[in-house]
Structure formats: C-alpha cells, structure tokens
Short mmCIF file of C-alpha atoms in Angstrom, two decimals:
data_model
loop_
_atom_site.label_atom_id
_atom_site.label_comp_id
_atom_site.label_asym_id
_atom_site.label_seq_id
_atom_site.Cartn_x
_atom_site.Cartn_y
_atom_site.Cartn_z
CA MET A 1 157.28 47.02 -161.24
CA ASP A 2 156.68 49.95 -164.35
CA LYS A 3 157.26 53.48 -163.89
CA ASP A 4 153.78 54.24 -163.04
CA GLN A 5 154.00 51.45 -159.83
CA GLU A 6 157.02 52.88 -158.83
CA THR A 7 155.78 56.24 -158.63
CA ALA A 8 152.76 55.38 -156.82
CA ALA A 9 154.65 53.35 -154.36
CA VAL A 10 157.10 56.44 -153.53
CA SER A 11 154.14 58.89 -153.44
CA GLY A 12 152.53 56.44 -151.07
CA VAL A 13 155.76 56.50 -148.93
CA ALA A 14 155.94 60.33 -148.76
CA ALA A 15 152.06 60.36 -147.82
CA ALA A 16 152.87 57.66 -145.27
CA ASP A 17 156.21 59.70 -143.83
CA ARG A 18 153.96 63.07 -143.82
CA VAL A 19 151.10 61.19 -141.26
CA LEU A 20 153.17 59.61 -138.86
CA THR A 21 155.44 63.11 -138.94
CA ILE A 22 151.81 64.84 -137.58
CA LEU A 23 151.64 61.75 -135.50
CA THR A 24 154.84 62.11 -133.47
CA ALA A 25 154.51 66.07 -133.39
CA PHE A 26 152.66 65.54 -130.20
CA GLN A 27 154.56 65.99 -127.10
CA LYS A 28 154.59 65.38 -123.71
CA GLY A 29 152.31 67.66 -121.74
CA ASP A 30 150.01 68.84 -124.59
CA GLY A 31 146.31 68.88 -124.36
CA ALA A 32 144.50 69.97 -127.54
CA VAL A 33 146.99 71.24 -130.15
CA GLU A 34 146.02 74.50 -132.45
CA LEU A 35 146.43 73.38 -136.26
CA ALA A 36 149.05 76.32 -136.69
CA ALA A 37 151.23 74.69 -133.95
CA LEU A 38 151.42 71.51 -135.74
CA ALA A 39 152.12 73.22 -138.63
CA ALA A 40 155.14 74.69 -136.92
CA ARG A 41 156.28 71.35 -135.49
CA THR A 42 155.90 69.42 -139.09
CA GLY A 43 156.54 72.06 -141.29
CA LEU A 44 153.33 70.63 -142.99
CA VAL A 45 150.99 73.55 -144.51
CA LYS A 46 147.61 73.36 -143.03
CA SER A 47 145.71 72.40 -145.97
CA THR A 48 147.64 69.10 -146.02
CA ILE A 49 147.90 68.33 -142.11
CA MET A 50 143.73 68.83 -142.06
CA ARG A 51 143.69 66.72 -144.92
CA LEU A 52 145.98 63.64 -143.68
CA ALA A 53 144.26 63.81 -140.11
CA VAL A 54 141.26 62.98 -141.46
CA SER A 55 142.98 59.42 -141.82
CA LEU A 56 144.56 59.66 -138.75
CA GLU A 57 140.65 60.42 -137.45
CA ARG A 58 139.18 57.33 -139.19
CA PHE A 59 141.79 54.74 -137.15
CA GLY A 60 141.28 56.59 -133.86
CA LEU A 61 144.45 58.37 -133.57
CA VAL A 62 143.70 61.58 -133.30
CA VAL A 63 140.55 63.54 -132.45
CA ARG A 64 139.82 67.09 -134.28
CA LEU A 65 138.04 69.47 -131.40
CA PRO A 66 135.80 72.13 -132.52
CA GLY A 67 137.62 75.23 -133.38
CA GLY A 68 140.25 73.36 -135.25
CA ARG A 69 142.27 71.75 -132.77
CA TYR A 70 143.36 68.34 -132.47
CA ARG A 71 144.48 66.07 -130.10
CA LEU A 72 145.57 62.35 -129.41
CA GLY A 73 142.70 59.62 -129.61
CA ALA A 74 142.26 56.58 -127.52
CA GLU A 75 143.96 54.29 -130.47
CA ALA A 76 147.23 55.81 -129.41
CA LEU A 77 146.31 55.08 -125.86
CA ARG A 78 145.66 51.37 -126.68
CA LEU A 79 149.14 50.59 -128.69
CA GLY A 80 150.78 52.30 -125.95
CA ALA A 81 149.32 49.88 -124.25
CA VAL A 82 149.74 46.21 -126.13
CA TYR A 83 153.33 48.32 -126.56
CA GLN A 84 154.04 47.83 -122.70
CA HIS A 85 152.81 44.84 -122.31
CA SER A 86 154.70 42.70 -125.02
CA LEU A 87 157.99 44.68 -123.87
CA ASP A 88 160.67 42.15 -123.48
CA ILE A 89 162.96 44.28 -121.48
CA GLU A 90 166.18 41.89 -121.80
CA GLN A 91 166.16 42.23 -125.33
CA PHE A 92 166.88 46.08 -124.98
CA VAL A 93 169.06 46.00 -122.05
CA MET A 94 171.67 43.36 -122.95
CA PRO A 95 172.86 44.76 -126.15
CA ILE A 96 174.01 48.31 -124.57
CA LEU A 97 175.61 46.51 -121.74
CA GLU A 98 177.48 44.31 -123.89
CA ARG A 99 178.55 47.42 -126.24
CA LEU A 100 179.13 49.62 -123.08
CA VAL A 101 181.93 46.50 -121.81
CA ALA A 102 183.47 46.65 -125.35
CA GLY A 103 183.99 50.16 -125.43
CA ILE A 104 184.80 50.74 -121.73
CA GLY A 105 186.46 47.67 -120.59
CA GLU A 106 184.80 47.52 -117.17
CA THR A 107 181.65 45.55 -116.12
CA ALA A 108 178.44 46.78 -117.22
CA SER A 109 175.02 46.28 -115.41
CA PHE A 110 171.48 47.30 -115.03
CA TYR A 111 169.64 47.50 -111.60
CA VAL A 112 166.28 48.17 -110.11
CA PRO A 113 164.61 49.30 -106.94
CA HIS A 114 163.58 46.29 -104.80
CA GLY A 115 162.00 47.51 -101.87
CA LYS A 116 164.29 49.24 -99.65
CA SER A 117 167.63 47.86 -101.76
CA ARG A 118 168.47 47.28 -105.18
CA LEU A 119 168.50 44.33 -107.17
CA CYS A 120 171.06 43.67 -109.96
CA LEU A 121 168.82 42.57 -112.83
CA TYR A 122 171.13 42.15 -115.86
CA ARG A 123 174.74 42.35 -115.92
CA VAL A 124 177.82 41.59 -118.35
CA ASP A 125 181.27 41.33 -116.89
CA SER A 126 184.66 42.77 -118.40
CA MET A 127 187.41 40.63 -119.26
CA HIS A 128 189.42 41.49 -116.40
CA SER A 129 190.01 38.96 -113.68
CA LEU A 130 189.86 41.87 -110.85
CA ARG A 131 186.34 42.91 -110.84
CA MET A 132 183.49 42.72 -108.20
CA HIS A 133 182.10 39.52 -108.39
CA VAL A 134 178.08 40.41 -108.49
CA GLN A 135 175.88 38.26 -110.53
CA PRO A 136 172.39 38.80 -111.52
CA GLY A 137 169.84 38.41 -108.94
CA ASP A 138 171.85 39.82 -105.90
CA ILE A 139 170.32 42.51 -103.72
CA ARG A 140 172.64 45.14 -102.69
CA PRO A 141 172.05 48.18 -100.18
CA MET A 142 170.71 51.37 -100.97
CA ASP A 143 173.78 53.09 -99.97
CA GLN A 144 175.45 56.54 -101.59
CA SER A 145 176.85 54.65 -104.26
CA ALA A 146 175.75 56.23 -107.53
CA ILE A 147 173.82 53.07 -108.59
CA SER A 148 171.76 53.91 -105.53
CA GLN A 149 171.68 57.54 -105.48
CA VAL A 150 170.16 57.48 -109.00
CA LEU A 151 167.38 54.75 -108.06
CA ARG A 152 166.87 56.84 -104.99
CA GLU A 153 166.30 60.56 -106.58
CA TYR A 154 165.14 59.80 -109.59
CA ALA A 155 162.42 57.76 -108.09
CA ALA A 156 159.44 60.50 -108.66
CA GLY A 157 160.91 61.02 -112.40
CA PRO A 158 163.70 62.97 -114.04
CA GLY A 159 162.98 66.41 -112.86
CA SER A 160 163.60 65.21 -109.02
CA ALA A 161 166.75 65.39 -109.08
CA ALA A 162 167.76 69.16 -110.36
CA GLU A 163 171.28 68.75 -108.07
CA LEU A 164 172.48 65.37 -109.85
CA ASP A 165 173.98 65.62 -113.17
CA PRO A 166 174.23 61.98 -114.60
CA PRO A 167 175.69 60.26 -114.99
CA VAL A 168 176.59 60.41 -111.26
CA TYR A 169 180.10 58.46 -109.94
CA SER A 170 181.06 56.93 -106.77
CA GLY A 171 184.12 55.45 -105.56
CA GLY A 172 184.65 53.30 -102.18
CA ILE A 173 181.14 53.33 -100.97
CA THR A 174 179.63 49.89 -100.88
CA ASP A 175 183.24 48.45 -100.97
CA PRO A 176 186.51 50.47 -100.49
CA HIS A 177 187.50 48.90 -103.55
CA THR A 178 185.44 49.57 -106.19
CA ALA A 179 183.78 52.48 -108.15
CA ALA A 180 180.22 52.91 -110.24
CA LEU A 181 179.42 55.13 -112.58
CA ALA A 182 175.57 55.29 -113.07
CA MET A 183 172.69 56.62 -115.63
CA PRO A 184 168.91 56.70 -114.92
CA VAL A 185 166.60 54.94 -117.46
CA PHE A 186 163.23 55.86 -117.83
CA GLY A 187 159.98 54.32 -119.58
CA ALA A 188 156.52 55.68 -121.02
CA GLY A 189 155.01 58.50 -118.76
CA GLN A 190 159.02 59.08 -117.75
CA ARG A 191 158.59 56.40 -115.37
CA LEU A 192 162.31 55.66 -113.56
CA VAL A 193 163.00 52.13 -114.67
CA GLY A 194 165.90 51.59 -113.48
CA ALA A 195 169.80 52.15 -113.70
CA LEU A 196 172.12 51.74 -116.08
CA ALA A 197 175.89 51.57 -114.88
CA VAL A 198 179.41 50.58 -115.43
CA SER A 199 181.73 49.63 -112.33
CA GLY A 200 185.19 48.49 -111.61
CA PRO A 201 188.01 48.46 -109.29
CA ILE A 202 188.42 51.94 -108.23
CA THR A 203 192.12 51.96 -109.25
CA ARG A 204 190.98 51.59 -113.28
CA LEU A 205 187.41 53.63 -112.76
CA THR A 206 188.67 56.44 -111.16
CA ALA A 207 186.91 59.82 -111.17
CA ALA A 208 189.12 60.95 -113.96
CA ARG A 209 188.76 58.05 -116.10
CA ALA A 210 184.97 58.35 -115.53
CA THR A 211 184.64 61.71 -116.64
CA ARG A 212 186.18 60.24 -119.81
CA VAL A 213 183.76 57.49 -120.45
CA ARG A 214 180.72 58.88 -119.35
CA ASP A 215 179.60 60.09 -122.48
CA GLN A 216 179.25 56.52 -123.34
CA LEU A 217 177.33 55.48 -120.64
CA ARG A 218 174.80 58.67 -121.15
CA ASP A 219 174.13 57.58 -124.67
CA GLY A 220 173.40 54.38 -123.72
CA GLY A 221 170.88 55.35 -121.10
CA LEU A 222 169.31 57.93 -123.33
CA GLU A 223 168.95 54.92 -125.96
CA LEU A 224 167.84 52.86 -123.56
CA THR A 225 165.44 55.41 -122.37
CA MET A 226 163.95 55.72 -125.83
CA SER A 227 163.79 52.11 -126.28
CA LEU A 228 161.64 51.70 -123.14
CA GLY A 229 159.30 54.49 -124.42
CA GLY A 230 160.49 57.35 -122.18
CA ASP A 231 161.34 60.81 -123.52
CA ARG A 232 164.93 61.48 -124.09
CA ARG A 233 164.78 64.99 -123.57
#
C-alpha cells in the first residue's frame, strides 16, 4: 500500500468512527434529538454531524425531521430484530460461567423463569467435591433464595426492585447447607433474561465471602447484559 492509499484508509476509518459515534449517541427514551444535543453527546461539530447524517439517512438508520431534529430510522429496528433472531445465548453465557468458576472457585449457573418455578439453563460446576448437585434442565422452586428473588423482583425490568442492591445474597433457603449470590441479566428493551449466580456450601460461601466476590459477579452480569442487547446503566 503506497502512502496515498494508506492515508485514504486511515481517513476512511476515522469517518466510519464518527458515523458510528453519531449512531450510538441515541439513548433509551429518545424521541427526536436536537442537533445541539447530538453535538454535546458526540463531541462533534454540528456541520460534521449534518454531513455524516446524510449517509445514515441514505441507509435508513437515521431520519431527519423538520426543524433539524433526528431520530433512529426503521433500519435500526430491522438490524435489532436480526440480531435478536440470530442470538445464541449459550455462546455468551458459558464463557462467563467458566470465568466465574475460575475466579471465585464456586459453581456458577444461569437460571430463567419457568412458570411459577425457576429453570437451571446452564451450569459450570466447581472443582470441589462438596457442592449442590443441580444439573441444566432441573427445575427449582421460586422461593426466597437469591436467584428466585432476582427472577421475581426484576421481572418487570431493572427499575422494578429499587429496594434490592444486586448481587443479592441468600443462605440456607432452598437447602439449609447452601448459599447463593445472584445478579439480574437483561436483554433488548431491558427485558429480564435470567439470573447469573454463584452457589456453594454455606460454610464456604458465607455472607462475608459473598461481599468480597460480589464485584466479580456484578461485572459478569453487566457484561452479559451488554452482550444480549441490554443497557448496563
């Protein structure tokens, strides 16, 4: 590649970055966004936004309204639907479960609501011989355990359980000898997808230890939420 070609390539990447900066500046709850607001969110000057928005309009990703306001176009919705249709949740969940087991040393699992119960969808066991023997596909009661609390209280979305500060801890509920720490996971539209959890004997996963490892579970839950189309905020 000669110098002119290299310069053109770098320039093209920079232009693409600016276009994507505009597109990702739209936030949940936005209707039509003023040009000044887009400039404030992106750090781009208004003339640059107007110029680059022409390309976004051409592909149906953005619509320019009278008065200079902008909103997302129908193509953004179509791409979101394509993403959701092609989503294979296992490929996102399993690496996080494996990482939690390696980092915390306790069993990690992912539960989803199942009628009036909860279903263990994915699970990675710890290396300890002393552990709760639940398998993927097992149905557990919707009791007062941390996992059940998360699935029940966040069913209406992230703002539906203001009194909880996830991850949520419980000990001795489903089984007097076990404890769990659970974090809600959301998908597109902030819809509850499931609960990410670590569990183990209550003698190992004490309330004090749960406090020490809660940030690892929280980070895993937020990462999974972002991967599934949710909003970590």
